[in-house]
């Protein structure tokens, strides 16, 4: 990926000014270079060599990788921005499809409630490329979109069931295999609704194997919308329970 000189310049400036509180001249002396060289780095005219990058990283108590690429979140956003530029230059991809591709990858890179799977730049790049391949294949092939959306709903519901039980009971299961004390009188009701939705979506996914025409697929879309609305309500209720738990 192309280095973003503007961001590199900002990170060097932040180390000099905010971390160390030094003038350009003072910073240059620490690095055995001139005020002019520091000015060129911060004006995006040039980059420090490897040795000076190492010294800047040590002074800033950070890493060379951070100076060049920023945090993992910064790097992920840079990858998305670069892909967005590529898609705009591709005449075979409409603006709407490009927006869907970017949104798809972004939602998977930055999950709302759970930590991302990547731990370093290498694993982030690998995951980004996997998501990119999947999103490009999906949004450029409309015949597969319905099934893909349904599969993602299935995954979301399954995750909701396993990850949200802790907000419905003080302890999900006790040592005898029984559910713990209820956090809310509605706990059983919400879990029952989740499990009902889970059974429905499994049947819905299976039905795709037997659908042979677009009209059949279209007729099922209202059911998908119903599921999404149900999930929204469950998510709002779960948020309230989560906040209640954090309060106490």
PDB file of C-alpha atoms in Angstrom:
ATOM      1  CA  UNK A   1       0.000   0.000   0.000  1.00  0.00           C
ATOM      2  CA  UNK A   2       1.222   3.519  -0.801  1.00  0.00           C
ATOM      3  CA  UNK A   3       2.518   5.395   2.224  1.00  0.00           C
ATOM      4  CA  UNK A   4       0.403   8.356   3.295  1.00  0.00           C
ATOM      5  CA  UNK A   5       2.990  11.135   3.671  1.00  0.00           C
ATOM      6  CA  UNK A   6       0.495  13.553   5.188  1.00  0.00           C
ATOM      7  CA  UNK A   7      -0.345  11.175   8.020  1.00  0.00           C
ATOM      8  CA  UNK A   8       3.325  10.289   8.553  1.00  0.00           C
ATOM      9  CA  UNK A   9       4.127  14.007   8.796  1.00  0.00           C
ATOM     10  CA  UNK A  10       1.338  14.491  11.346  1.00  0.00           C
ATOM     11  CA  UNK A  11       2.551  11.590  13.479  1.00  0.00           C
ATOM     12  CA  UNK A  12       6.133  12.909  13.486  1.00  0.00           C
ATOM     13  CA  UNK A  13       4.882  16.390  14.377  1.00  0.00           C
ATOM     14  CA  UNK A  14       2.777  14.979  17.217  1.00  0.00           C
ATOM     15  CA  UNK A  15       5.787  13.141  18.632  1.00  0.00           C
ATOM     16  CA  UNK A  16       7.904  16.287  18.453  1.00  0.00           C
ATOM     17  CA  UNK A  17       5.329  18.764  19.767  1.00  0.00           C
ATOM     18  CA  UNK A  18       2.948  16.830  22.023  1.00  0.00           C
ATOM     19  CA  UNK A  19       5.118  13.980  23.249  1.00  0.00           C
ATOM     20  CA  UNK A  20       8.440  15.788  23.597  1.00  0.00           C
ATOM     21  CA  UNK A  21       7.537  19.486  23.514  1.00  0.00           C
ATOM     22  CA  UNK A  22      10.508  20.332  21.286  1.00  0.00           C
ATOM     23  CA  UNK A  23      11.152  22.877  18.553  1.00  0.00           C
ATOM     24  CA  UNK A  24      12.207  21.662  15.117  1.00  0.00           C
ATOM     25  CA  UNK A  25      15.766  22.699  15.867  1.00  0.00           C
ATOM     26  CA  UNK A  26      15.863  20.846  19.215  1.00  0.00           C
ATOM     27  CA  UNK A  27      14.284  17.760  17.639  1.00  0.00           C
ATOM     28  CA  UNK A  28      16.817  17.867  14.800  1.00  0.00           C
ATOM     29  CA  UNK A  29      19.756  17.986  17.229  1.00  0.00           C
ATOM     30  CA  UNK A  30      18.496  14.854  18.994  1.00  0.00           C
ATOM     31  CA  UNK A  31      18.476  13.099  15.634  1.00  0.00           C
ATOM     32  CA  UNK A  32      21.796  14.550  14.419  1.00  0.00           C
ATOM     33  CA  UNK A  33      20.104  16.397  11.593  1.00  0.00           C
ATOM     34  CA  UNK A  34      19.028  19.941  10.749  1.00  0.00           C
ATOM     35  CA  UNK A  35      15.894  21.969  11.417  1.00  0.00           C
ATOM     36  CA  UNK A  36      15.393  22.015   7.643  1.00  0.00           C
ATOM     37  CA  UNK A  37      15.278  18.214   7.482  1.00  0.00           C
ATOM     38  CA  UNK A  38      12.639  18.099  10.230  1.00  0.00           C
ATOM     39  CA  UNK A  39      10.673  20.798   8.413  1.00  0.00           C
ATOM     40  CA  UNK A  40      10.774  18.716   5.206  1.00  0.00           C
ATOM     41  CA  UNK A  41       9.402  15.662   7.039  1.00  0.00           C
ATOM     42  CA  UNK A  42       6.558  17.664   8.516  1.00  0.00           C
ATOM     43  CA  UNK A  43       5.819  19.427   5.214  1.00  0.00           C
ATOM     44  CA  UNK A  44       5.569  16.032   3.443  1.00  0.00           C
ATOM     45  CA  UNK A  45       8.572  16.818   1.235  1.00  0.00           C
ATOM     46  CA  UNK A  46      10.628  13.833   2.338  1.00  0.00           C
ATOM     47  CA  UNK A  47      10.721  10.895   4.747  1.00  0.00           C
ATOM     48  CA  UNK A  48      13.312  10.112   7.424  1.00  0.00           C
ATOM     49  CA  UNK A  49      15.709   7.289   6.588  1.00  0.00           C
ATOM     50  CA  UNK A  50      15.448   3.949   8.405  1.00  0.00           C
ATOM     51  CA  UNK A  51      17.898   4.892  11.155  1.00  0.00           C
ATOM     52  CA  UNK A  52      16.134   8.152  11.925  1.00  0.00           C
ATOM     53  CA  UNK A  53      12.728   6.468  11.818  1.00  0.00           C
ATOM     54  CA  UNK A  54      14.031   4.077  14.441  1.00  0.00           C
ATOM     55  CA  UNK A  55      15.293   6.967  16.574  1.00  0.00           C
ATOM     56  CA  UNK A  56      12.023   8.898  16.227  1.00  0.00           C
ATOM     57  CA  UNK A  57      10.077   5.786  17.260  1.00  0.00           C
ATOM     58  CA  UNK A  58      12.283   5.345  20.340  1.00  0.00           C
ATOM     59  CA  UNK A  59      11.898   9.015  21.312  1.00  0.00           C
ATOM     60  CA  UNK A  60       8.130   8.764  20.877  1.00  0.00           C
ATOM     61  CA  UNK A  61       7.976   5.425  22.720  1.00  0.00           C
ATOM     62  CA  UNK A  62       6.251   3.860  19.732  1.00  0.00           C
ATOM     63  CA  UNK A  63       7.158   1.765  16.684  1.00  0.00           C
ATOM     64  CA  UNK A  64       8.345   2.448  13.153  1.00  0.00           C
ATOM     65  CA  UNK A  65       5.212   0.663  11.946  1.00  0.00           C
ATOM     66  CA  UNK A  66       3.016   3.130  13.826  1.00  0.00           C
ATOM     67  CA  UNK A  67       4.868   6.134  12.354  1.00  0.00           C
ATOM     68  CA  UNK A  68       4.490   4.778   8.820  1.00  0.00           C
ATOM     69  CA  UNK A  69       1.002   3.294   9.037  1.00  0.00           C
ATOM     70  CA  UNK A  70      -0.647   4.558  12.228  1.00  0.00           C
ATOM     71  CA  UNK A  71      -2.785   2.350  14.471  1.00  0.00           C
ATOM     72  CA  UNK A  72      -4.369  -0.818  13.078  1.00  0.00           C
ATOM     73  CA  UNK A  73      -7.653   1.086  12.818  1.00  0.00           C
ATOM     74  CA  UNK A  74      -5.916   3.871  10.873  1.00  0.00           C
ATOM     75  CA  UNK A  75      -4.341   1.301   8.579  1.00  0.00           C
ATOM     76  CA  UNK A  76      -7.677  -0.433   8.006  1.00  0.00           C
ATOM     77  CA  UNK A  77      -9.244   2.904   7.037  1.00  0.00           C
ATOM     78  CA  UNK A  78      -6.366   3.583   4.647  1.00  0.00           C
ATOM     79  CA  UNK A  79      -6.940   0.201   2.993  1.00  0.00           C
ATOM     80  CA  UNK A  80     -10.640   1.040   2.590  1.00  0.00           C
ATOM     81  CA  UNK A  81      -9.869   4.486   1.154  1.00  0.00           C
ATOM     82  CA  UNK A  82      -7.421   3.025  -1.341  1.00  0.00           C
ATOM     83  CA  UNK A  83      -9.942   0.374  -2.411  1.00  0.00           C
ATOM     84  CA  UNK A  84     -12.617   3.052  -2.800  1.00  0.00           C
ATOM     85  CA  UNK A  85     -10.358   4.925  -5.219  1.00  0.00           C
ATOM     86  CA  UNK A  86      -9.736   1.716  -7.184  1.00  0.00           C
ATOM     87  CA  UNK A  87     -13.457   1.002  -7.459  1.00  0.00           C
ATOM     88  CA  UNK A  88     -14.204   4.519  -8.730  1.00  0.00           C
ATOM     89  CA  UNK A  89     -11.722   3.963 -11.543  1.00  0.00           C
ATOM     90  CA  UNK A  90     -13.352   0.645 -12.521  1.00  0.00           C
ATOM     91  CA  UNK A  91     -15.975   1.384 -15.201  1.00  0.00           C
ATOM     92  CA  UNK A  92     -17.562  -2.047 -14.714  1.00  0.00           C
ATOM     93  CA  UNK A  93     -18.618  -1.155 -11.144  1.00  0.00           C
ATOM     94  CA  UNK A  94     -21.417   1.345 -10.499  1.00  0.00           C
ATOM     95  CA  UNK A  95     -21.254   3.832  -7.636  1.00  0.00           C
ATOM     96  CA  UNK A  96     -23.976   1.947  -5.740  1.00  0.00           C
ATOM     97  CA  UNK A  97     -22.169  -1.370  -6.041  1.00  0.00           C
ATOM     98  CA  UNK A  98     -18.890   0.279  -4.983  1.00  0.00           C
ATOM     99  CA  UNK A  99     -20.584   1.779  -1.923  1.00  0.00           C
ATOM    100  CA  UNK A 100     -22.035  -1.630  -1.018  1.00  0.00           C
ATOM    101  CA  UNK A 101     -18.628  -3.288  -1.324  1.00  0.00           C
ATOM    102  CA  UNK A 102     -16.965  -0.699   0.924  1.00  0.00           C
ATOM    103  CA  UNK A 103     -19.791  -0.828   3.472  1.00  0.00           C
ATOM    104  CA  UNK A 104     -19.697  -4.636   3.534  1.00  0.00           C
ATOM    105  CA  UNK A 105     -15.949  -4.749   4.232  1.00  0.00           C
ATOM    106  CA  UNK A 106     -16.115  -1.893   6.745  1.00  0.00           C
ATOM    107  CA  UNK A 107     -18.855  -3.565   8.797  1.00  0.00           C
ATOM    108  CA  UNK A 108     -16.857  -6.766   8.988  1.00  0.00           C
ATOM    109  CA  UNK A 109     -13.570  -5.024   9.851  1.00  0.00           C
ATOM    110  CA  UNK A 110     -15.157  -2.941  12.610  1.00  0.00           C
ATOM    111  CA  UNK A 111     -17.750  -5.094  14.424  1.00  0.00           C
ATOM    112  CA  UNK A 112     -19.952  -3.035  16.741  1.00  0.00           C
ATOM    113  CA  UNK A 113     -19.793  -5.069  19.936  1.00  0.00           C
ATOM    114  CA  UNK A 114     -16.900  -7.484  19.609  1.00  0.00           C
ATOM    115  CA  UNK A 115     -13.133  -6.967  19.200  1.00  0.00           C
ATOM    116  CA  UNK A 116     -11.745  -7.466  15.682  1.00  0.00           C
ATOM    117  CA  UNK A 117      -9.935 -10.684  14.835  1.00  0.00           C
ATOM    118  CA  UNK A 118      -6.757  -9.059  13.500  1.00  0.00           C
ATOM    119  CA  UNK A 119      -3.853  -8.510  15.907  1.00  0.00           C
ATOM    120  CA  UNK A 120      -1.201  -6.946  13.666  1.00  0.00           C
ATOM    121  CA  UNK A 121      -0.774  -5.421  10.212  1.00  0.00           C
ATOM    122  CA  UNK A 122      -0.115  -8.775   8.533  1.00  0.00           C
ATOM    123  CA  UNK A 123      -3.280 -10.408   9.918  1.00  0.00           C
ATOM    124  CA  UNK A 124      -5.263  -7.242   9.111  1.00  0.00           C
ATOM    125  CA  UNK A 125      -4.123  -7.307   5.471  1.00  0.00           C
ATOM    126  CA  UNK A 126      -4.994 -10.994   5.223  1.00  0.00           C
ATOM    127  CA  UNK A 127      -8.457 -10.429   6.656  1.00  0.00           C
ATOM    128  CA  UNK A 128      -9.040  -7.352   4.509  1.00  0.00           C
ATOM    129  CA  UNK A 129      -8.159  -9.265   1.338  1.00  0.00           C
ATOM    130  CA  UNK A 130     -10.498 -12.108   2.316  1.00  0.00           C
ATOM    131  CA  UNK A 131     -13.352  -9.678   2.962  1.00  0.00           C
ATOM    132  CA  UNK A 132     -12.566  -7.830  -0.261  1.00  0.00           C
ATOM    133  CA  UNK A 133     -12.683 -11.033  -2.300  1.00  0.00           C
ATOM    134  CA  UNK A 134     -15.966 -12.048  -0.682  1.00  0.00           C
ATOM    135  CA  UNK A 135     -17.581  -8.612  -1.096  1.00  0.00           C
ATOM    136  CA  UNK A 136     -16.478  -8.228  -4.729  1.00  0.00           C
ATOM    137  CA  UNK A 137     -17.869 -11.642  -5.594  1.00  0.00           C
ATOM    138  CA  UNK A 138     -21.148 -10.986  -3.797  1.00  0.00           C
ATOM    139  CA  UNK A 139     -22.024  -7.471  -4.946  1.00  0.00           C
ATOM    140  CA  UNK A 140     -20.980  -8.062  -8.563  1.00  0.00           C
ATOM    141  CA  UNK A 141     -23.146 -11.181  -8.749  1.00  0.00           C
ATOM    142  CA  UNK A 142     -26.725 -10.290  -7.828  1.00  0.00           C
ATOM    143  CA  UNK A 143     -27.940 -13.879  -8.150  1.00  0.00           C
ATOM    144  CA  UNK A 144     -26.096 -14.778  -4.963  1.00  0.00           C
ATOM    145  CA  UNK A 145     -27.068 -11.764  -2.855  1.00  0.00           C
ATOM    146  CA  UNK A 146     -30.284 -13.183  -1.374  1.00  0.00           C
ATOM    147  CA  UNK A 147     -28.583 -16.336  -0.163  1.00  0.00           C
ATOM    148  CA  UNK A 148     -25.593 -14.426   1.200  1.00  0.00           C
ATOM    149  CA  UNK A 149     -27.794 -11.999   3.132  1.00  0.00           C
ATOM    150  CA  UNK A 150     -29.793 -14.889   4.577  1.00  0.00           C
ATOM    151  CA  UNK A 151     -26.601 -16.666   5.623  1.00  0.00           C
ATOM    152  CA  UNK A 152     -25.376 -13.545   7.382  1.00  0.00           C
ATOM    153  CA  UNK A 153     -28.684 -13.186   9.191  1.00  0.00           C
ATOM    154  CA  UNK A 154     -28.269 -16.783  10.293  1.00  0.00           C
ATOM    155  CA  UNK A 155     -24.794 -16.060  11.605  1.00  0.00           C
ATOM    156  CA  UNK A 156     -25.976 -12.915  13.400  1.00  0.00           C
ATOM    157  CA  UNK A 157     -28.841 -14.690  15.129  1.00  0.00           C
ATOM    158  CA  UNK A 158     -26.588 -17.542  16.256  1.00  0.00           C
ATOM    159  CA  UNK A 159     -24.081 -15.023  17.622  1.00  0.00           C
ATOM    160  CA  UNK A 160     -26.841 -13.137  19.420  1.00  0.00           C
ATOM    161  CA  UNK A 161     -27.956 -16.284  21.175  1.00  0.00           C
ATOM    162  CA  UNK A 162     -24.504 -17.315  22.376  1.00  0.00           C
ATOM    163  CA  UNK A 163     -23.117 -13.864  23.138  1.00  0.00           C
ATOM    164  CA  UNK A 164     -26.142 -12.254  24.770  1.00  0.00           C
ATOM    165  CA  UNK A 165     -27.151 -14.953  27.247  1.00  0.00           C
ATOM    166  CA  UNK A 166     -24.883 -13.339  29.833  1.00  0.00           C
ATOM    167  CA  UNK A 167     -27.129 -10.273  29.777  1.00  0.00           C
ATOM    168  CA  UNK A 168     -30.251 -12.317  30.469  1.00  0.00           C
ATOM    169  CA  UNK A 169     -28.927 -14.309  33.435  1.00  0.00           C
ATOM    170  CA  UNK A 170     -26.493 -13.526  36.261  1.00  0.00           C
ATOM    171  CA  UNK A 171     -24.597 -16.637  35.247  1.00  0.00           C
ATOM    172  CA  UNK A 172     -25.410 -18.348  31.998  1.00  0.00           C
ATOM    173  CA  UNK A 173     -25.242 -21.841  33.532  1.00  0.00           C
ATOM    174  CA  UNK A 174     -24.395 -23.009  37.023  1.00  0.00           C
ATOM    175  CA  UNK A 175     -22.300 -26.048  37.914  1.00  0.00           C
ATOM    176  CA  UNK A 176     -25.355 -28.358  37.636  1.00  0.00           C
ATOM    177  CA  UNK A 177     -26.079 -27.209  34.105  1.00  0.00           C
ATOM    178  CA  UNK A 178     -29.061 -25.089  35.128  1.00  0.00           C
ATOM    179  CA  UNK A 179     -29.504 -21.458  34.070  1.00  0.00           C
ATOM    180  CA  UNK A 180     -28.564 -18.891  36.702  1.00  0.00           C
ATOM    181  CA  UNK A 181     -30.749 -16.230  38.280  1.00  0.00           C
ATOM    182  CA  UNK A 182     -32.576 -13.977  35.827  1.00  0.00           C
ATOM    183  CA  UNK A 183     -31.391 -10.426  35.333  1.00  0.00           C
ATOM    184  CA  UNK A 184     -34.828  -9.576  33.966  1.00  0.00           C
ATOM    185  CA  UNK A 185     -38.283 -11.129  34.152  1.00  0.00           C
ATOM    186  CA  UNK A 186     -38.230 -11.005  30.363  1.00  0.00           C
ATOM    187  CA  UNK A 187     -35.070 -13.105  30.067  1.00  0.00           C
ATOM    188  CA  UNK A 188     -36.859 -16.357  29.173  1.00  0.00           C
ATOM    189  CA  UNK A 189     -39.093 -14.523  26.715  1.00  0.00           C
ATOM    190  CA  UNK A 190     -36.181 -12.874  24.864  1.00  0.00           C
ATOM    191  CA  UNK A 191     -34.125 -16.067  24.683  1.00  0.00           C
ATOM    192  CA  UNK A 192     -37.180 -17.955  23.468  1.00  0.00           C
ATOM    193  CA  UNK A 193     -37.692 -15.379  20.701  1.00  0.00           C
ATOM    194  CA  UNK A 194     -34.031 -15.646  19.685  1.00  0.00           C
ATOM    195  CA  UNK A 195     -34.228 -19.421  19.515  1.00  0.00           C
ATOM    196  CA  UNK A 196     -37.457 -19.210  17.513  1.00  0.00           C
ATOM    197  CA  UNK A 197     -35.816 -16.871  15.027  1.00  0.00           C
ATOM    198  CA  UNK A 198     -32.835 -19.182  14.839  1.00  0.00           C
ATOM    199  CA  UNK A 199     -35.064 -22.154  13.920  1.00  0.00           C
ATOM    200  CA  UNK A 200     -36.865 -20.046  11.330  1.00  0.00           C
ATOM    201  CA  UNK A 201     -33.719 -18.838   9.617  1.00  0.00           C
ATOM    202  CA  UNK A 202     -32.356 -22.402   9.416  1.00  0.00           C
ATOM    203  CA  UNK A 203     -35.504 -23.449   7.581  1.00  0.00           C
ATOM    204  CA  UNK A 204     -35.273 -20.320   5.443  1.00  0.00           C
ATOM    205  CA  UNK A 205     -31.700 -21.115   4.399  1.00  0.00           C
ATOM    206  CA  UNK A 206     -32.650 -24.698   3.568  1.00  0.00           C
ATOM    207  CA  UNK A 207     -35.524 -23.474   1.401  1.00  0.00           C
ATOM    208  CA  UNK A 208     -33.058 -21.798  -0.980  1.00  0.00           C
ATOM    209  CA  UNK A 209     -31.955 -25.230  -2.146  1.00  0.00           C
ATOM    210  CA  UNK A 210     -35.393 -25.799  -3.615  1.00  0.00           C
ATOM    211  CA  UNK A 211     -36.137 -22.362  -5.078  1.00  0.00           C
ATOM    212  CA  UNK A 212     -35.935 -22.366  -8.861  1.00  0.00           C
ATOM    213  CA  UNK A 213     -37.165 -18.912  -9.844  1.00  0.00           C
ATOM    214  CA  UNK A 214     -36.672 -15.286  -8.859  1.00  0.00           C
ATOM    215  CA  UNK A 215     -40.341 -14.843  -7.891  1.00  0.00           C
ATOM    216  CA  UNK A 216     -39.962 -17.408  -5.118  1.00  0.00           C
ATOM    217  CA  UNK A 217     -36.929 -15.570  -3.796  1.00  0.00           C
ATOM    218  CA  UNK A 218     -38.753 -12.231  -3.957  1.00  0.00           C
ATOM    219  CA  UNK A 219     -41.692 -13.630  -2.007  1.00  0.00           C
ATOM    220  CA  UNK A 220     -39.380 -14.461   0.898  1.00  0.00           C
ATOM    221  CA  UNK A 221     -37.877 -10.989   1.247  1.00  0.00           C
ATOM    222  CA  UNK A 222     -40.670  -9.697   3.462  1.00  0.00           C
ATOM    223  CA  UNK A 223     -39.824 -12.474   5.911  1.00  0.00           C
ATOM    224  CA  UNK A 224     -36.197 -11.348   5.946  1.00  0.00           C
ATOM    225  CA  UNK A 225     -37.340  -7.803   6.725  1.00  0.00           C
ATOM    226  CA  UNK A 226     -39.440  -9.150   9.585  1.00  0.00           C
ATOM    227  CA  UNK A 227     -36.405 -10.945  11.009  1.00  0.00           C
ATOM    228  CA  UNK A 228     -34.302  -7.796  10.797  1.00  0.00           C
ATOM    229  CA  UNK A 229     -36.945  -5.793  12.690  1.00  0.00           C
ATOM    230  CA  UNK A 230     -37.131  -8.475  15.375  1.00  0.00           C
ATOM    231  CA  UNK A 231     -33.353  -8.408  15.719  1.00  0.00           C
ATOM    232  CA  UNK A 232     -33.389  -4.613  16.062  1.00  0.00           C
ATOM    233  CA  UNK A 233     -35.855  -4.838  18.945  1.00  0.00           C
ATOM    234  CA  UNK A 234     -33.807  -7.553  20.658  1.00  0.00           C
ATOM    235  CA  UNK A 235     -30.627  -5.510  20.201  1.00  0.00           C
ATOM    236  CA  UNK A 236     -32.245  -2.440  21.816  1.00  0.00           C
ATOM    237  CA  UNK A 237     -33.425  -4.508  24.774  1.00  0.00           C
ATOM    238  CA  UNK A 238     -30.028  -6.158  25.129  1.00  0.00           C
ATOM    239  CA  UNK A 239     -28.370  -2.730  25.142  1.00  0.00           C
ATOM    240  CA  UNK A 240     -30.590  -1.669  28.029  1.00  0.00           C
ATOM    241  CA  UNK A 241     -29.692  -4.813  29.974  1.00  0.00           C
ATOM    242  CA  UNK A 242     -26.005  -4.296  29.245  1.00  0.00           C
ATOM    243  CA  UNK A 243     -26.167  -0.716  30.530  1.00  0.00           C
ATOM    244  CA  UNK A 244     -28.051  -1.871  33.608  1.00  0.00           C
ATOM    245  CA  UNK A 245     -25.368  -4.460  34.366  1.00  0.00           C
ATOM    246  CA  UNK A 246     -22.588  -1.891  33.927  1.00  0.00           C
ATOM    247  CA  UNK A 247     -24.376   0.496  36.305  1.00  0.00           C
ATOM    248  CA  UNK A 248     -24.435  -2.079  39.074  1.00  0.00           C
TER     249      UNK A 248
END
